[in-house]
Structures are given as structure tokens and as C-alpha cells.
C-alpha positions as a printed Julia matrix, in Angstrom:
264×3 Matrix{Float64}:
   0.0     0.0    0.0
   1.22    3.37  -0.82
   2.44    5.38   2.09
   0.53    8.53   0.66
  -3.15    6.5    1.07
  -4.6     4.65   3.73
  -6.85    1.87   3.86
 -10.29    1.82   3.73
 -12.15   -0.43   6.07
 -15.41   -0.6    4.19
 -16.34   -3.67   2.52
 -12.97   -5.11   3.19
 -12.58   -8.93   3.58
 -11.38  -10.15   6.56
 -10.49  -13.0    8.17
  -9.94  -13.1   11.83
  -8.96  -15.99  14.34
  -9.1   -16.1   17.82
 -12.77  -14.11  17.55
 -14.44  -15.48  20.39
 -12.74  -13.13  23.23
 -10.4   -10.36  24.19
  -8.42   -8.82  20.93
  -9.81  -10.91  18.59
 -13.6    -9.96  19.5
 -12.75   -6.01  20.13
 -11.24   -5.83  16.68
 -14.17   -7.54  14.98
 -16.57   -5.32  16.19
 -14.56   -2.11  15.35
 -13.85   -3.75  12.17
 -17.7    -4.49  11.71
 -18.13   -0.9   12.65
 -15.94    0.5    9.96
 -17.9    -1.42   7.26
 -15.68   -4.73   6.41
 -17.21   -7.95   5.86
 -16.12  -10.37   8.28
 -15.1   -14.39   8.68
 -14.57  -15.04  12.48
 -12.93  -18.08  13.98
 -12.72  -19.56  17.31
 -13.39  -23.35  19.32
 -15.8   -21.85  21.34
 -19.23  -21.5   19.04
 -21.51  -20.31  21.31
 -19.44  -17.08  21.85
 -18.8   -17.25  18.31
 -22.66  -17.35  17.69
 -22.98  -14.18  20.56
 -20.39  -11.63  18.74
 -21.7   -12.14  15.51
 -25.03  -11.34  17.03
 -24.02   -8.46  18.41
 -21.95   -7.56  15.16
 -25.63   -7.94  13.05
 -27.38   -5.89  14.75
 -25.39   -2.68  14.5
 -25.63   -3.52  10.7
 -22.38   -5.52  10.05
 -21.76   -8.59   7.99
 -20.35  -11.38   9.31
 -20.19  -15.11   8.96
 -19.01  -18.11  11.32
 -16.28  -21.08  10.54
 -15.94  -22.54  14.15
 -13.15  -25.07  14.41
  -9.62  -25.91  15.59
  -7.59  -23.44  13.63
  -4.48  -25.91  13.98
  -6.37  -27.82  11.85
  -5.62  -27.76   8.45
  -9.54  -28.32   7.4
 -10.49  -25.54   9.59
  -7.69  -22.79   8.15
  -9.23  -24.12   4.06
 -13.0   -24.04   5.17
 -12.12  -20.27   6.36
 -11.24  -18.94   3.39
 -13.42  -21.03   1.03
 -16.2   -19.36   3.14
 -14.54  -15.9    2.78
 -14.42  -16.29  -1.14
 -18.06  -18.14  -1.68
 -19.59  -15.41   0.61
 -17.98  -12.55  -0.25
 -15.9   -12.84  -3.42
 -12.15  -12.94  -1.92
  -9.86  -12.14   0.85
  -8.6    -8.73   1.49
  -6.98   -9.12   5.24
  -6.27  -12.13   7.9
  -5.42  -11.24  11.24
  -3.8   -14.38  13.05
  -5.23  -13.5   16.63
  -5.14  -16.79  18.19
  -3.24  -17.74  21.4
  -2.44  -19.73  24.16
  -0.47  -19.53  26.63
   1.57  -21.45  29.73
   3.04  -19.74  33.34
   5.59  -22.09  34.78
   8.99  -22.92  34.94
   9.95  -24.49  32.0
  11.16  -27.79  33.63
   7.81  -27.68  35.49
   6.14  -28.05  32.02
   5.94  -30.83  29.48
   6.48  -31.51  25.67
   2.71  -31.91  24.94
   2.41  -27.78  26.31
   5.54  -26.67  24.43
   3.75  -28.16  20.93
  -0.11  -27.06  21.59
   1.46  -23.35  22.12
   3.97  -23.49  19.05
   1.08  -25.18  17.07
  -1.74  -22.75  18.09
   0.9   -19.4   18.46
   2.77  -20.06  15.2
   2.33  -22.94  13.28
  -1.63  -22.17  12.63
  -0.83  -18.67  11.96
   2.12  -19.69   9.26
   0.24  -22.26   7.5
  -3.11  -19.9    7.6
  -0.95  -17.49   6.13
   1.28  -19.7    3.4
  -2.78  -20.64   2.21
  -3.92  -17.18   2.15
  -1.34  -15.63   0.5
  -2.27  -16.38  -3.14
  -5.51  -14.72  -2.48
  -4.85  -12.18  -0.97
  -2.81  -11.39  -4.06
  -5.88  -10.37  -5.9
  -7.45   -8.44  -2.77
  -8.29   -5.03  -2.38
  -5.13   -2.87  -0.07
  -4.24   -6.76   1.26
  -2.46   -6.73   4.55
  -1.87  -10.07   7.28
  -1.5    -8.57  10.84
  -0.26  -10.64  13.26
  -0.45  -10.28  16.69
   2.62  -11.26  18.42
   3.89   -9.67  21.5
   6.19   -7.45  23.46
   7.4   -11.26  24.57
   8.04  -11.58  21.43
  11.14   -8.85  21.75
  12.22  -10.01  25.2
  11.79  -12.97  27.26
  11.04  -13.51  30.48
  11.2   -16.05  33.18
   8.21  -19.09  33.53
   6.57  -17.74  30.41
   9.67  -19.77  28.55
   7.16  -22.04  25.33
   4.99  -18.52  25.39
   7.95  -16.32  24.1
   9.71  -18.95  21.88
   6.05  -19.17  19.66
   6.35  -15.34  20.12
   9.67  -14.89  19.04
   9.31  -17.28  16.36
   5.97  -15.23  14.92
   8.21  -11.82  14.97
  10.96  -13.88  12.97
   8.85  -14.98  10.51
   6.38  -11.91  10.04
  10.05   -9.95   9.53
  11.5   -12.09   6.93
   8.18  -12.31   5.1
   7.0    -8.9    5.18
  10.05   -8.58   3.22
   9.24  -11.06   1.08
   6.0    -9.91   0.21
   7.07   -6.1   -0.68
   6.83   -6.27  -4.32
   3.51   -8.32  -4.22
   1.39   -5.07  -2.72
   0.57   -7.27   0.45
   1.29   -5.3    3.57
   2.57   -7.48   7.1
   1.3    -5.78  10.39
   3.14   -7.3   13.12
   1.34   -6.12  16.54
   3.86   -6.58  20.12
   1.42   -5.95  22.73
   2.05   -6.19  26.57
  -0.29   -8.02  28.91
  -3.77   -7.51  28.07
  -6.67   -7.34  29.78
  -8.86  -10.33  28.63
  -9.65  -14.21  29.56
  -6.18  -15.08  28.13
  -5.27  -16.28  31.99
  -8.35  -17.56  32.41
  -7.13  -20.56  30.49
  -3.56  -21.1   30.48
  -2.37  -24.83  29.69
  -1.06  -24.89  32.54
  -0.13  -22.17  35.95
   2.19  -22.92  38.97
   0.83  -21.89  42.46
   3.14  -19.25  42.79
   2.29  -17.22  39.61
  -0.36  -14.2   40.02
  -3.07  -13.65  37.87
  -2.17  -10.55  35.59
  -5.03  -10.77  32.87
  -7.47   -7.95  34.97
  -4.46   -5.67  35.5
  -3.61   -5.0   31.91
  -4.36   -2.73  28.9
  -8.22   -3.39  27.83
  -8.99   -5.13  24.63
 -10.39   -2.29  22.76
  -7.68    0.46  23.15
  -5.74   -2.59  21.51
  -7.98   -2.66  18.93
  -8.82    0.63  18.28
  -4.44    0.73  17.94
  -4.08   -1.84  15.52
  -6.86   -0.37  13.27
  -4.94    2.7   13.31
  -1.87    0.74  12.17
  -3.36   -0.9    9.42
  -5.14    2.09   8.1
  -1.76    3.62   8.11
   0.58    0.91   6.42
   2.52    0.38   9.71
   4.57   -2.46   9.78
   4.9    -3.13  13.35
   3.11   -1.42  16.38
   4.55   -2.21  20.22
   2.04   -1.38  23.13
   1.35    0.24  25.13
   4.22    2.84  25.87
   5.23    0.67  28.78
   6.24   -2.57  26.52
   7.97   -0.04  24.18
  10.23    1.01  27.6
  10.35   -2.89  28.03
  11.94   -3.4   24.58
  14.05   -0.01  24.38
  15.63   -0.99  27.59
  16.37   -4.25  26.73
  18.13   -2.95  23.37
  19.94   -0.4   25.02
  21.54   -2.21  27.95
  20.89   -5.99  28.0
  23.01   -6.14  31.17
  20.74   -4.32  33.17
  17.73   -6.26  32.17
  19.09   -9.8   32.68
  19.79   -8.7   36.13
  16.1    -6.7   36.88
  14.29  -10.36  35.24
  16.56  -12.93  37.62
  16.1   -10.8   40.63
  12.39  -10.04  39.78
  11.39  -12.19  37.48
């Protein structure tokens, strides 16, 4: 997209994971708001069923594929549904997470794979079949949203920030990729969020405190990476404390090694 426009929302086609809650259900219904033409994912239908809902009668469009998105079936039925219903694919926003508080030799194998299959690998291979469609879309743009964990890591959060750190690799080296193709790559770094993220972590030691009430609610998140995309960003870290998180860490690593082992 060409720095001198910005994008407009209405009667764009977008695909969004991770729907049913937090993030993923404050950007749909800004989204809806703004006039695009929606396909939301999630496990949980019934929520699923309740946004949409909600979305239809302020006047938005919307449509349902509720599934596993680590599921290869569920990430082709998504955009078959986009392109039956409304004629293509103009934007996917990989939304969906899980995540894991304990020491890592607390956790197991099984955690480490369902958070690098639902964190990254579903995002990557929702991407790799999007791309070629998004091709022919109107202003096309993937936003992913990573996190400021994906910039530094920190202790008992050890399989959340490799998947994150892997998703800020990858959206990096493809973004490049993908210049001369006219598809834009939004990669969003937020800091804890207010939402039901905690609410069902794989797994929590005793010792850990609950932090999902405490954070940065899901709409100013939204309302953010709207303004990103509109813009042509190509990365947005938030809010200003995660980008003091990251600058620190850049500027004296030292320091911040010490400040995570004595504080965690």
C-alpha cells in the first residue's frame, strides 16, 4: 500500500482468528463498525454465535467457521467461506493464542507443541494458504499479533515467548518477502492484556499471580491496531510501557538480565 493513502475499512474482507474473546472480538466489532465484511474463527461456538449477534445488529456482515484453527480443514474451510460469501480475501489477522506460566522444567512436551502449534504454526500455515488470495485483494495486509514477549523474554513464560519470538521472525522475513507483491505485514507486540487469556492457560504454577485484569483493555488494543493498518505500519509495540520494556532491553541488556533474575 502506498504510504501517501490509507486503507479503507469498508467492505474489506477479513479473516480473523481467535474471535471469540479479548483482541480478537474487540477488533471484529470495530472492524464491523468500519464497514468490512467479516469471517470469524474460534473453538468456542456459542461465543462465536454471541459476537456475531451483536456484530448484526449494529448492521455488520459477518459469517461463522468454528473449528480448531491448527487444523488444516479448519484454516481451508475459512477462506473457502470468505471467497463463496464474499468474493475474496482482502486481510487475515492471526489472533489466536495460548499460553503457559511455569517454569519451564515444570512443564511438558505436549504444552511446548499445543502453544507453538496454536501461536505459530496455525498462523504460518493460515498465512502460506492465504497468501495467493490475498494477491488479488483489495489494499491486502496479514497482521499478526505477536507480543512485546516476542522482543524479550522472560522467566516461567519460557514455550509462550519462543512461539512469540518465532511469529516476529517470521512476520520480519516475510513482510520482506511480500514487498513487491502489494501485500502489507502488520506485526502487533502488545504487553499483557486485559482479557480471559489467563483464564485458560495450559497450565499455571501456584506461585504465579493472575495478571489478565491488571492490563491494557482489549479495545484500546484494537482501536491501535486499526490505526496501524489504516496507516501501512509495519509493526506497532504497546502500550508505551512494553515499548520502555523493549528499548531498555536494546539499550543495555546487562541491566535487564539482572532486573528479570532478581524479579522475574
Amino acid at each position: 500500500m502506498s504510504l501517501m493513502s490509507r486503507r479503507d475499512f469498508r467492505e474489506l474482507r477479513v479473516l480473523c482468528t481467535g474471535a471469540s474473546s479479548g483482541i480478537g472480538a474487540a477488533l471484529s466489532r470495530q472492524l464491523a463498525r468500519r464497514g468490512a465484511r467479516l469471517v470469524l474463527n474460534a473453538r468456542r461456538e456459542e461465543r462465536l454465535r454471541e459476537l456475531a449477534g451483536d456484530i448484526e445488529k449494529e448492521g455488520g456482515e459477518v459469517c461463522l467457521v468454528a473449528g480448531d484453527i491448527t487444523e488444516q480443514q479448519t484454516r481451508q474451510a475459512m477462506l473457502a467461506r470468505c471467497q463463496s460469501q464474499w468474493g475474496g480475501v482482502d486481510a487475515i489477522i492471526n489472533c489466536a493464542g495460548i499460553g503457559s506460566i511455569a517454569n519451564f522444567t515444570d512443564s511438558s512436551e505436549d504444552i511446548l507443541r499445543q502453544i507453538m502449534e496454536v501461536n505459530f504454526f496455525a498462523a504460518v500455515e493460515l498465512t502460506r494458504l492465504a497468501i495467493p488470495v490475498l494477491q488479488t485483494g483489495r489494499q491486502p495486509i496479514i497482521v499478526n499479533i505477536g507480543s512485546v514477549l516476542g522482543h524479550r523474554a522472560v522467566p516461567s513464560k519460557s514455550e509462550y515467548c519462543a512461539s512469540k519470538f518465532a511469529l516476529h521472525g517470521f512476520s520480519d522475513a516475510l513482510r520482506a518477502e511480500l514487498a513487491a507483491t502489494g501485500i502489507d505485514l502488520l506485526l502487533v507486540s502488545p504487553s499483557t492484556t486485559s482479557s480471559e487469556f489467563f483464564d485458560h492457560l495450559l497450565h499455571q504454577d501456584k506461585t504465579s499471580a493472575p495478571a489478565g485484569r491488571r492490563g491494557m483493555p482489549p479495545q484500546k488494543v484494537a482501536t491501535k491496531i486499526i490505526r496501524a493498518m489504516a496507516a501501512g505500519r509495519h509493526e506497532i509495540i504497546i502500550p508505551v510501557g512494553g515499548k520502555l520494556l523493549v528499548w531498555l532491553d536494546r539499550l543495555c541488556p546487562p541491566l535487564m538480565n539482572r532486573l528479570l533474575a532478581r524479579h522475574g
